[in-house]
PDB file of C-alpha atoms in Angstrom:
ATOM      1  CA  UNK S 491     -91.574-102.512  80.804  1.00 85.00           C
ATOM      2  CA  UNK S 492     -94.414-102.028  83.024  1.00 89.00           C
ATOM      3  CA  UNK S 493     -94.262 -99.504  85.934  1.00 92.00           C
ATOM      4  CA  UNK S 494     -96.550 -98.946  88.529  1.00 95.00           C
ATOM      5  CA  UNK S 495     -96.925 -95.446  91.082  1.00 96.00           C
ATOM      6  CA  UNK S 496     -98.523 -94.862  93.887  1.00 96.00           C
ATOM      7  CA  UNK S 497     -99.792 -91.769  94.765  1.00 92.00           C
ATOM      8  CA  UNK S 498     -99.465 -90.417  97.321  1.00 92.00           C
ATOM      9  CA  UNK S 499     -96.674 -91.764  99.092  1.00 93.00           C
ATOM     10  CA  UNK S 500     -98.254 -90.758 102.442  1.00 95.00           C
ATOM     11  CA  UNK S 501    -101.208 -89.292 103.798  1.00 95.00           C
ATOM     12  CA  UNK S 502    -102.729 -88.584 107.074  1.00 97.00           C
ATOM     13  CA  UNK S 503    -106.271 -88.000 107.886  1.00 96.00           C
ATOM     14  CA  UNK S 504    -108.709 -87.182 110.556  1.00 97.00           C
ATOM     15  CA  UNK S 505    -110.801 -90.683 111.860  1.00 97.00           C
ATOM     16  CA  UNK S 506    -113.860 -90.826 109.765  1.00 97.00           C
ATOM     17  CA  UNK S 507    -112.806 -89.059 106.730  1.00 97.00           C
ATOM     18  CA  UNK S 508    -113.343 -91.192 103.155  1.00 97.00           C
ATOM     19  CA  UNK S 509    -110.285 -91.179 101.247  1.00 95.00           C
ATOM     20  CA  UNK S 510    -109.093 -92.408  97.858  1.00 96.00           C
ATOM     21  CA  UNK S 511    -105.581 -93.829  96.993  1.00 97.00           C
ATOM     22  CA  UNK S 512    -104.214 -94.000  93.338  1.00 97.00           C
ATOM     23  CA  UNK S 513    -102.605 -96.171  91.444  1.00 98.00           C
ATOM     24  CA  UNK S 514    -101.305 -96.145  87.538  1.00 98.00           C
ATOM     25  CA  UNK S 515     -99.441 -98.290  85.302  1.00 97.00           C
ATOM     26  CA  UNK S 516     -97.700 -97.671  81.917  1.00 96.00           C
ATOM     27  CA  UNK S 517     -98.887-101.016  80.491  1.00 92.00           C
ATOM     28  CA  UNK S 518    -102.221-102.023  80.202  1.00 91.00           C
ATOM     29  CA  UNK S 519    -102.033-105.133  78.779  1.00 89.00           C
ATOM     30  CA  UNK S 520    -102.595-106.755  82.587  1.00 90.00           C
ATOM     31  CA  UNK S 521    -103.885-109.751  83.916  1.00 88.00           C
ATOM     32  CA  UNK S 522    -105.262-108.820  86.894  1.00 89.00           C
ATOM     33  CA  UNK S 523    -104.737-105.786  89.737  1.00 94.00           C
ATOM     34  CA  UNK S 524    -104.271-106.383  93.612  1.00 93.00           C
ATOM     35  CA  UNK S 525    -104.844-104.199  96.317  1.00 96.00           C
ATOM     36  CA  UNK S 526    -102.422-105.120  99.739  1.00 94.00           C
ATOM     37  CA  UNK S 527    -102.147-104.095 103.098  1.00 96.00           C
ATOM     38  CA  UNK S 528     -98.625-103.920 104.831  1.00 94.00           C
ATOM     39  CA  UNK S 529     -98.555-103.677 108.343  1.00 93.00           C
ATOM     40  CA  UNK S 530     -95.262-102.758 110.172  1.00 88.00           C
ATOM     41  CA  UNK S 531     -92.881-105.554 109.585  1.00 85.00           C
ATOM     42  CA  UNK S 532     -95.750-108.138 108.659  1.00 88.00           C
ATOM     43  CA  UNK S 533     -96.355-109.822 105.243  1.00 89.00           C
ATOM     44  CA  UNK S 534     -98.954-108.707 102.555  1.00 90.00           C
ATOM     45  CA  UNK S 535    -102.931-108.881 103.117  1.00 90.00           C
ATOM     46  CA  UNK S 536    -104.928-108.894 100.171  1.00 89.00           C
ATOM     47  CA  UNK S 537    -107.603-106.865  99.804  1.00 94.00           C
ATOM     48  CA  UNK S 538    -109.383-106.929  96.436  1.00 94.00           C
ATOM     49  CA  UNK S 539    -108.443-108.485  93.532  1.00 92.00           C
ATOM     50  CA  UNK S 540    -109.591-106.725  90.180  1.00 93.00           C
ATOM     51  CA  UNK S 541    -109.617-108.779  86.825  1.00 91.00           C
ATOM     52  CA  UNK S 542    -108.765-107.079  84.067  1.00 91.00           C
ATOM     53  CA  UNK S 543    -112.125-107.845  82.621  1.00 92.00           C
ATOM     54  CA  UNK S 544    -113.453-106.482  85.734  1.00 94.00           C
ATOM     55  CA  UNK S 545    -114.172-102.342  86.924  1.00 95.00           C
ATOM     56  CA  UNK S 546    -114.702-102.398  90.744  1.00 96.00           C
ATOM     57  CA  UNK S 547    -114.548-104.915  93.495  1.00 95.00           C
ATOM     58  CA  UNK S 548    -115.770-104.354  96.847  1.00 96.00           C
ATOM     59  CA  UNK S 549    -115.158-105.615 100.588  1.00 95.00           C
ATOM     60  CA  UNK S 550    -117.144-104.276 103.003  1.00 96.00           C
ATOM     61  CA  UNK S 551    -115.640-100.414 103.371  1.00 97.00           C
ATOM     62  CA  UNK S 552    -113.219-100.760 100.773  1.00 97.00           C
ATOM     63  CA  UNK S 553    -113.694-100.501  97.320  1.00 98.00           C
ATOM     64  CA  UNK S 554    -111.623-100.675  94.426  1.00 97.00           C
ATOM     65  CA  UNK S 555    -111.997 -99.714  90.685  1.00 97.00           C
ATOM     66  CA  UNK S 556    -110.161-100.611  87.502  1.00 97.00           C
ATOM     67  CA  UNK S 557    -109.958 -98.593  84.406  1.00 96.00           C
ATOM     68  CA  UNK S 558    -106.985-100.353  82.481  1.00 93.00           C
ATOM     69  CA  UNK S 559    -107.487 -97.857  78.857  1.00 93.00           C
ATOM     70  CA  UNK S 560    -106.281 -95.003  81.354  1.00 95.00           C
ATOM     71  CA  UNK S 561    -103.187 -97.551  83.174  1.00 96.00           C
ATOM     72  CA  UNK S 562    -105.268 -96.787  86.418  1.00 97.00           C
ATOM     73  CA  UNK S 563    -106.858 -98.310  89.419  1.00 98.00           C
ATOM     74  CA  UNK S 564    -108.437 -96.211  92.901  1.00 98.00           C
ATOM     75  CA  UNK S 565    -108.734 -98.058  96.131  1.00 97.00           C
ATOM     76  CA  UNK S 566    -111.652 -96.071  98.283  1.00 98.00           C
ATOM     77  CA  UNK S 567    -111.900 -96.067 101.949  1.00 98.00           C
ATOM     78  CA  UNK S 568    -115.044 -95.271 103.316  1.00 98.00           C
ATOM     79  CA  UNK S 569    -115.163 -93.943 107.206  1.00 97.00           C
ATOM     80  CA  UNK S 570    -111.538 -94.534 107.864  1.00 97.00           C
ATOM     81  CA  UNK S 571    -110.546 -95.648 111.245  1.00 97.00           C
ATOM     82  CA  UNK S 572    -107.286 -95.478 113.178  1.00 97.00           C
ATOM     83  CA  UNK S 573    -107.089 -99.523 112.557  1.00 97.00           C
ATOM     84  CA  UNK S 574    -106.779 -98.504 109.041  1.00 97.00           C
ATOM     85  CA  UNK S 575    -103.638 -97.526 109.436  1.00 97.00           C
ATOM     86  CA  UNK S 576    -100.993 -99.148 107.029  1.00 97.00           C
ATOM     87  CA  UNK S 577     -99.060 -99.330 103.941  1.00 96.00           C
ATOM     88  CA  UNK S 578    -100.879 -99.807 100.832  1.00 97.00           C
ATOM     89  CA  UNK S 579     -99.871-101.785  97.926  1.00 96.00           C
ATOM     90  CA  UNK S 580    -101.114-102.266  94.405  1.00 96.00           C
ATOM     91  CA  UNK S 581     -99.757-104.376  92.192  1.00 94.00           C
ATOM     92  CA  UNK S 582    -100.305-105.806  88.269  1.00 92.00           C
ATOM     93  CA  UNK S 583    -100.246-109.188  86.726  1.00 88.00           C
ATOM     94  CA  UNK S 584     -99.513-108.752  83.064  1.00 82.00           C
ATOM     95  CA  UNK S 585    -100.186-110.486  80.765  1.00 77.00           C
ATOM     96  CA  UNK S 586     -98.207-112.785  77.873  1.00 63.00           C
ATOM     97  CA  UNK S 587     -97.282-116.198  77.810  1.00 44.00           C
ATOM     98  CA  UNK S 588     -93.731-115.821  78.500  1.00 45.00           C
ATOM     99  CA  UNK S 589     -95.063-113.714  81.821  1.00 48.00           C
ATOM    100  CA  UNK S 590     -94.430-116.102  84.212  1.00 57.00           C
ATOM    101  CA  UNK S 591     -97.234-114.454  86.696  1.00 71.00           C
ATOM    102  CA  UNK S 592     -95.175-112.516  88.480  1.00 80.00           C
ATOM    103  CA  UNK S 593     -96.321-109.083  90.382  1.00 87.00           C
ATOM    104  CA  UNK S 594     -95.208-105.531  89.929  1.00 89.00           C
ATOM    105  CA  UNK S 595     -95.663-103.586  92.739  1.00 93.00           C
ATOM    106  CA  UNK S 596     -96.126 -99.795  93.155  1.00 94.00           C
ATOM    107  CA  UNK S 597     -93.957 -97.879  95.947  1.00 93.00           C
ATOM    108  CA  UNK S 598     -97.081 -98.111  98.260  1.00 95.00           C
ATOM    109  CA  UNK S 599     -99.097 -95.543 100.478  1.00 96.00           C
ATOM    110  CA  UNK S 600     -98.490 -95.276 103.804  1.00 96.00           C
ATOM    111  CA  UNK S 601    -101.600 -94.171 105.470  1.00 97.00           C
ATOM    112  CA  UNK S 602    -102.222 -92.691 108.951  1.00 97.00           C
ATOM    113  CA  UNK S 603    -105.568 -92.517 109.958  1.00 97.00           C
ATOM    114  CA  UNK S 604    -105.762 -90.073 113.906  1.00 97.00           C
ATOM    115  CA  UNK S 605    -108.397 -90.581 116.354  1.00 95.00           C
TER     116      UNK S 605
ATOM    117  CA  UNK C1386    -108.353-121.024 102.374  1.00 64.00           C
ATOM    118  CA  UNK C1387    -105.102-119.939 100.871  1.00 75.00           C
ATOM    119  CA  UNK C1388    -102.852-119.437 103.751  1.00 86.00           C
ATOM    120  CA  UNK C1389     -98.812-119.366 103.454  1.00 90.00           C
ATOM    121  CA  UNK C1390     -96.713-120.161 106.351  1.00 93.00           C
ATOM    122  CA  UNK C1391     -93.189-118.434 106.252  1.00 95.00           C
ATOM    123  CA  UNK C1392     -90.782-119.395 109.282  1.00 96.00           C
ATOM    124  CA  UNK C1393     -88.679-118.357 110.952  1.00 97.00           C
ATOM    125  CA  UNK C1394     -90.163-114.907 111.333  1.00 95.00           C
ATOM    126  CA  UNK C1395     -86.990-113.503 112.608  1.00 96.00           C
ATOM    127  CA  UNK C1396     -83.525-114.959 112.581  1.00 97.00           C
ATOM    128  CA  UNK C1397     -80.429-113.126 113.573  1.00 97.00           C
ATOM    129  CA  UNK C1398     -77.176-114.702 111.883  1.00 95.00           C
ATOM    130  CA  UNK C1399     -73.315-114.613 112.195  1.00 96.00           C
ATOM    131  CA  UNK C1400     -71.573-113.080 109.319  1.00 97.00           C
ATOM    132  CA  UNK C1401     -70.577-116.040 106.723  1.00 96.00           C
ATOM    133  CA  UNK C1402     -73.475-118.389 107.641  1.00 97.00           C
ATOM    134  CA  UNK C1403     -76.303-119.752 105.763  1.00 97.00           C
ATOM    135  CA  UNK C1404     -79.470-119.038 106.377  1.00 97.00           C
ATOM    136  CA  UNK C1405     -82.372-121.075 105.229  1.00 97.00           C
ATOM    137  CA  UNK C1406     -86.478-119.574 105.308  1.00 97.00           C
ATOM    138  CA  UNK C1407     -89.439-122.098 104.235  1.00 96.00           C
ATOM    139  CA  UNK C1408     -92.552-120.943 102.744  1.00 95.00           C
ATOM    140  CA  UNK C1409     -95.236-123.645 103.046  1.00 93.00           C
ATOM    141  CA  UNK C1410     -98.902-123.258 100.905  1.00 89.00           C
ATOM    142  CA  UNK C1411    -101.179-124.680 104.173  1.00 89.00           C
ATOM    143  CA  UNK C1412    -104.425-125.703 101.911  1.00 83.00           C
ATOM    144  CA  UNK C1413    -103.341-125.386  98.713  1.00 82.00           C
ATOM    145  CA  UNK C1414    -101.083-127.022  96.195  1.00 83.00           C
ATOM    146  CA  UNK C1415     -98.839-123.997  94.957  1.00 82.00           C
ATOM    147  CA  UNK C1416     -97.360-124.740  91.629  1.00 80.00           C
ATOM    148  CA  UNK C1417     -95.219-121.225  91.150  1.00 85.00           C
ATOM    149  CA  UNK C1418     -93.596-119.553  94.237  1.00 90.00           C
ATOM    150  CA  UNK C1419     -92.586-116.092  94.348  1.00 92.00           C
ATOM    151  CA  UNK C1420     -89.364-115.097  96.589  1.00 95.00           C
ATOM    152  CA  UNK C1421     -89.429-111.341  97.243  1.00 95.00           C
ATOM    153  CA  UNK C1422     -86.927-109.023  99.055  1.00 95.00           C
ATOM    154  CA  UNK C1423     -88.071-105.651 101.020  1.00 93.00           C
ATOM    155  CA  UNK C1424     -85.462-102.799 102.456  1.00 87.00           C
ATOM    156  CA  UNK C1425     -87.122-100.057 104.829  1.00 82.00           C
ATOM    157  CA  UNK C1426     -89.668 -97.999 103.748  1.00 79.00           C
ATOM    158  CA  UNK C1427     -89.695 -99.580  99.816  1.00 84.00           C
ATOM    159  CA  UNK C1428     -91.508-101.539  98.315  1.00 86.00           C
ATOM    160  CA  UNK C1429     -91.217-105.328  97.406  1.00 90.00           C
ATOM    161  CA  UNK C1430     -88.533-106.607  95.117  1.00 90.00           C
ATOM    162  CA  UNK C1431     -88.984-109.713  93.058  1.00 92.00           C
ATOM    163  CA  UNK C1432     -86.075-111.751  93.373  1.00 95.00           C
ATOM    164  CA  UNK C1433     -86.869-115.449  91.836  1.00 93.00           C
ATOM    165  CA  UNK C1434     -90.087-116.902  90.913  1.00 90.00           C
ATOM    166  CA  UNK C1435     -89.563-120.954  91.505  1.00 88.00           C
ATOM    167  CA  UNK C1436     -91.612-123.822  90.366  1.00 83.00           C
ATOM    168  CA  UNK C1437     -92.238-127.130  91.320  1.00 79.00           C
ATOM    169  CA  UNK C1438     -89.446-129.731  90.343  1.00 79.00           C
ATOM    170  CA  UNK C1439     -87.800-127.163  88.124  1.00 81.00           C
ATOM    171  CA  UNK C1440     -85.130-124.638  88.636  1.00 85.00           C
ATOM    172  CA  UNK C1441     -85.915-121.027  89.817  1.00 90.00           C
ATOM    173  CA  UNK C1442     -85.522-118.305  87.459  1.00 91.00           C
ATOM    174  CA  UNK C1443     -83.992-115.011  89.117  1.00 94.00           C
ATOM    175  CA  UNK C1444     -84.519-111.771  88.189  1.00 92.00           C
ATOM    176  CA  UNK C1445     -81.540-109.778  86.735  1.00 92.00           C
ATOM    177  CA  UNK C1446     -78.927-108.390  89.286  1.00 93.00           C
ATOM    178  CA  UNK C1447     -79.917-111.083  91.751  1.00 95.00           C
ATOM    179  CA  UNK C1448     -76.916-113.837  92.680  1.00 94.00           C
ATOM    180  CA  UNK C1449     -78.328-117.409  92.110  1.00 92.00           C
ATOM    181  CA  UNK C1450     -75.412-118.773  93.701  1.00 94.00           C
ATOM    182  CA  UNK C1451     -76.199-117.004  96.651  1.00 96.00           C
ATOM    183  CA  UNK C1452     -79.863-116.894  97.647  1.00 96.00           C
ATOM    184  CA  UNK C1453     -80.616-121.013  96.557  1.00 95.00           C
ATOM    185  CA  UNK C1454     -84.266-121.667  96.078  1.00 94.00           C
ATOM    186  CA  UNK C1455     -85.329-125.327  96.218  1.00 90.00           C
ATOM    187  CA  UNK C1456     -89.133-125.831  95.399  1.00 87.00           C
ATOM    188  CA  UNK C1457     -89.723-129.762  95.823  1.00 80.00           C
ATOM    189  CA  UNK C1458     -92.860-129.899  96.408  1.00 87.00           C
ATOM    190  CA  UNK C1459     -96.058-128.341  95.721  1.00 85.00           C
ATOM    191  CA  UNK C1460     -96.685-126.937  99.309  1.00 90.00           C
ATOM    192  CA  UNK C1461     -93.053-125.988 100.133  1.00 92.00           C
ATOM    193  CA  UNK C1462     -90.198-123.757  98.811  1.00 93.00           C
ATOM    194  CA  UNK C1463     -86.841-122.929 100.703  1.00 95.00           C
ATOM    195  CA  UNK C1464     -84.905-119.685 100.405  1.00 96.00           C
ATOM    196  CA  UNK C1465     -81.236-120.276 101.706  1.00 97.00           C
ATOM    197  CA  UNK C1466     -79.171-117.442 101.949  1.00 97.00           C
ATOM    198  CA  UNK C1467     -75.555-118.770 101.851  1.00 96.00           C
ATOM    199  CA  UNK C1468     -72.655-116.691 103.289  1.00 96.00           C
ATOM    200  CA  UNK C1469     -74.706-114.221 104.689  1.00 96.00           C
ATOM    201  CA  UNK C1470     -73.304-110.668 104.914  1.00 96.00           C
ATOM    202  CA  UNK C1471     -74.640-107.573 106.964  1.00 95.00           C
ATOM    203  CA  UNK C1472     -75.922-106.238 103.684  1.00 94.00           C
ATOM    204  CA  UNK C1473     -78.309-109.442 102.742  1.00 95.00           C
ATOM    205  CA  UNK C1474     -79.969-108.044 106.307  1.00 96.00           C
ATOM    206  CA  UNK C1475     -83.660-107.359 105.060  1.00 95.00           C
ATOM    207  CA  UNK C1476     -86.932-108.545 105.109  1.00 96.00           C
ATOM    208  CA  UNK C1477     -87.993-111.284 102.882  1.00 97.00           C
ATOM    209  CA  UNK C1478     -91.561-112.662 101.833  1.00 96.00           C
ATOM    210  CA  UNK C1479     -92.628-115.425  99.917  1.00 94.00           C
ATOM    211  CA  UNK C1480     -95.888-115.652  97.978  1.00 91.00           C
ATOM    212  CA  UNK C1481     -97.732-118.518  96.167  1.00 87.00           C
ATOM    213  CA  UNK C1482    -100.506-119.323  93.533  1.00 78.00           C
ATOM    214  CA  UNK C1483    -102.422-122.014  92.532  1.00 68.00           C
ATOM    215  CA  UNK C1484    -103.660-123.408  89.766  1.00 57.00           C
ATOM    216  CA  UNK C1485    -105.618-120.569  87.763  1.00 55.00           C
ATOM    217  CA  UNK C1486    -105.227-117.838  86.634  1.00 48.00           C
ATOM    218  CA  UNK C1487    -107.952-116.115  88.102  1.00 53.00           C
ATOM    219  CA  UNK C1488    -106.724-116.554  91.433  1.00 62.00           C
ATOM    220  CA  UNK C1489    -104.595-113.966  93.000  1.00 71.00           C
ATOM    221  CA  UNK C1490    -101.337-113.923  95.254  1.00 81.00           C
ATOM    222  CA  UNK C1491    -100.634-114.898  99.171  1.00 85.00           C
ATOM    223  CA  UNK C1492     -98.416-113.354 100.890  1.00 90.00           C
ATOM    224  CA  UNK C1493     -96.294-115.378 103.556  1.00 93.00           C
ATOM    225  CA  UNK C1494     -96.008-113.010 106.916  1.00 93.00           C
ATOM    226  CA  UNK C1495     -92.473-112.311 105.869  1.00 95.00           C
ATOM    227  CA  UNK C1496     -88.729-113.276 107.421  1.00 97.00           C
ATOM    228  CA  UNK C1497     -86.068-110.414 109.240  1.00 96.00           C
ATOM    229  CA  UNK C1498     -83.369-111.618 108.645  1.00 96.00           C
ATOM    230  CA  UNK C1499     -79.870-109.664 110.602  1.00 96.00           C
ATOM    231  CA  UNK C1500     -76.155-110.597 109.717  1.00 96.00           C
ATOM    232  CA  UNK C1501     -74.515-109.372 112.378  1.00 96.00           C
TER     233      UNK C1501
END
């Protein structure tokens, strides 16, 4: 059964600082890995979308690498700014044709980003 | 492109009433719809994945009788919550996907729903 973790739960940094969040999974037999946003309340915003065949996306200060031998995906934040500030998701498509497509997500990040 | 409108955004409900939330694919045809449930501070639950013209599967633990998903077209699905209870009060999102496997998820902007 795949599981996916986020960590860490929460972090809060200075504006400007880089920072990396981490996600793993247990199975790496995926599909695909997708990065989302979560503001307060709101929906889901994607914001890269790895295929497994794939190592790193990138979208403008974001960037996002796969490495699916080691269950594990980083998104990077370069220059963070207080608009930055959100809950972030990852979550796997895996694989199989009895998978009907459906995503597991991780617990999420909740990042606060101070002027 | 891919945008997924989810309405209403809030509703407020009387204990024992049904409560129904669409989830329209704008400019897309979405052939599998996902119905997901979120309590505070966690993170999304997959409740049903639904298909067009078929029936919805659920995941385990989750009351079919209860939350009804109707997917009868390829650009709308319909969560209806029937006999609501203060404890079905949570936030619920719908996503969709098209054709292809390559393409990832939307995310509808998500529904608060409060028995009260």
């Amino acid at each position: 059964k795949q599981e996916v973790t986020q960590i860490p739960a929460a972090l809060s940094v200075p504006e400007g600082e880089n920072l990396v969040l981490n996600c793993s999974f247990t199975d790496s037999a995926i599909y695909n890995l997708q990065w989302f946003r979560q503001d307060p309340g709101k929906g889901l915003t994607s914001l890269l979308l790895i295929q497994s065949s794939q190592r790193e996306q990138t979208s403008g200060r974001l960037n996002a690498s796969l490495d699916k031998s080691s269950g594990r995906s980083t998104l990077y934040i370069a220059a963070s700014q207080p608009g930055d500030s959100a809950t972030y998701l990852c979550a796997v498509r895996n694989t199989g044709s009895s998978n009907t497509g459906k995503l597991i997500f991780g617990q999420g990040t909740t990042l606060q980003v101070k002027p | 492109g891919a945008v997924v409108s989810q309405h209403p955004s809030r509703v407020i409900c009387k204990s024992g009433t049904s409560v129904k939330i669409e989830c329209r694919s704008l400019d897309f045809q979405a052939t599998t719809m996902f119905w997901y449930r979120q309590f505070p501070k966690q993170s999304l639950m997959l409740m049903a994945t639904s298909n067009e013209g078929s029936k919805a599967t659920y995941e385990q633990g989750v009351e079919k009788d209860k939350f009804l998903i109707n997917h009868a077209s390829l650009t709308l699905s319909t969560l209806t919550v029937t006999s609501a209870h203060p404890e079905d009060s949570s936030f619920y999102i719908c996503s969709a996907s098209a054709w292809g496997r390559e393409l990832g998820y939307t995310f509808g902007s998500g529904t608060r729903l409060t028995v009260v």
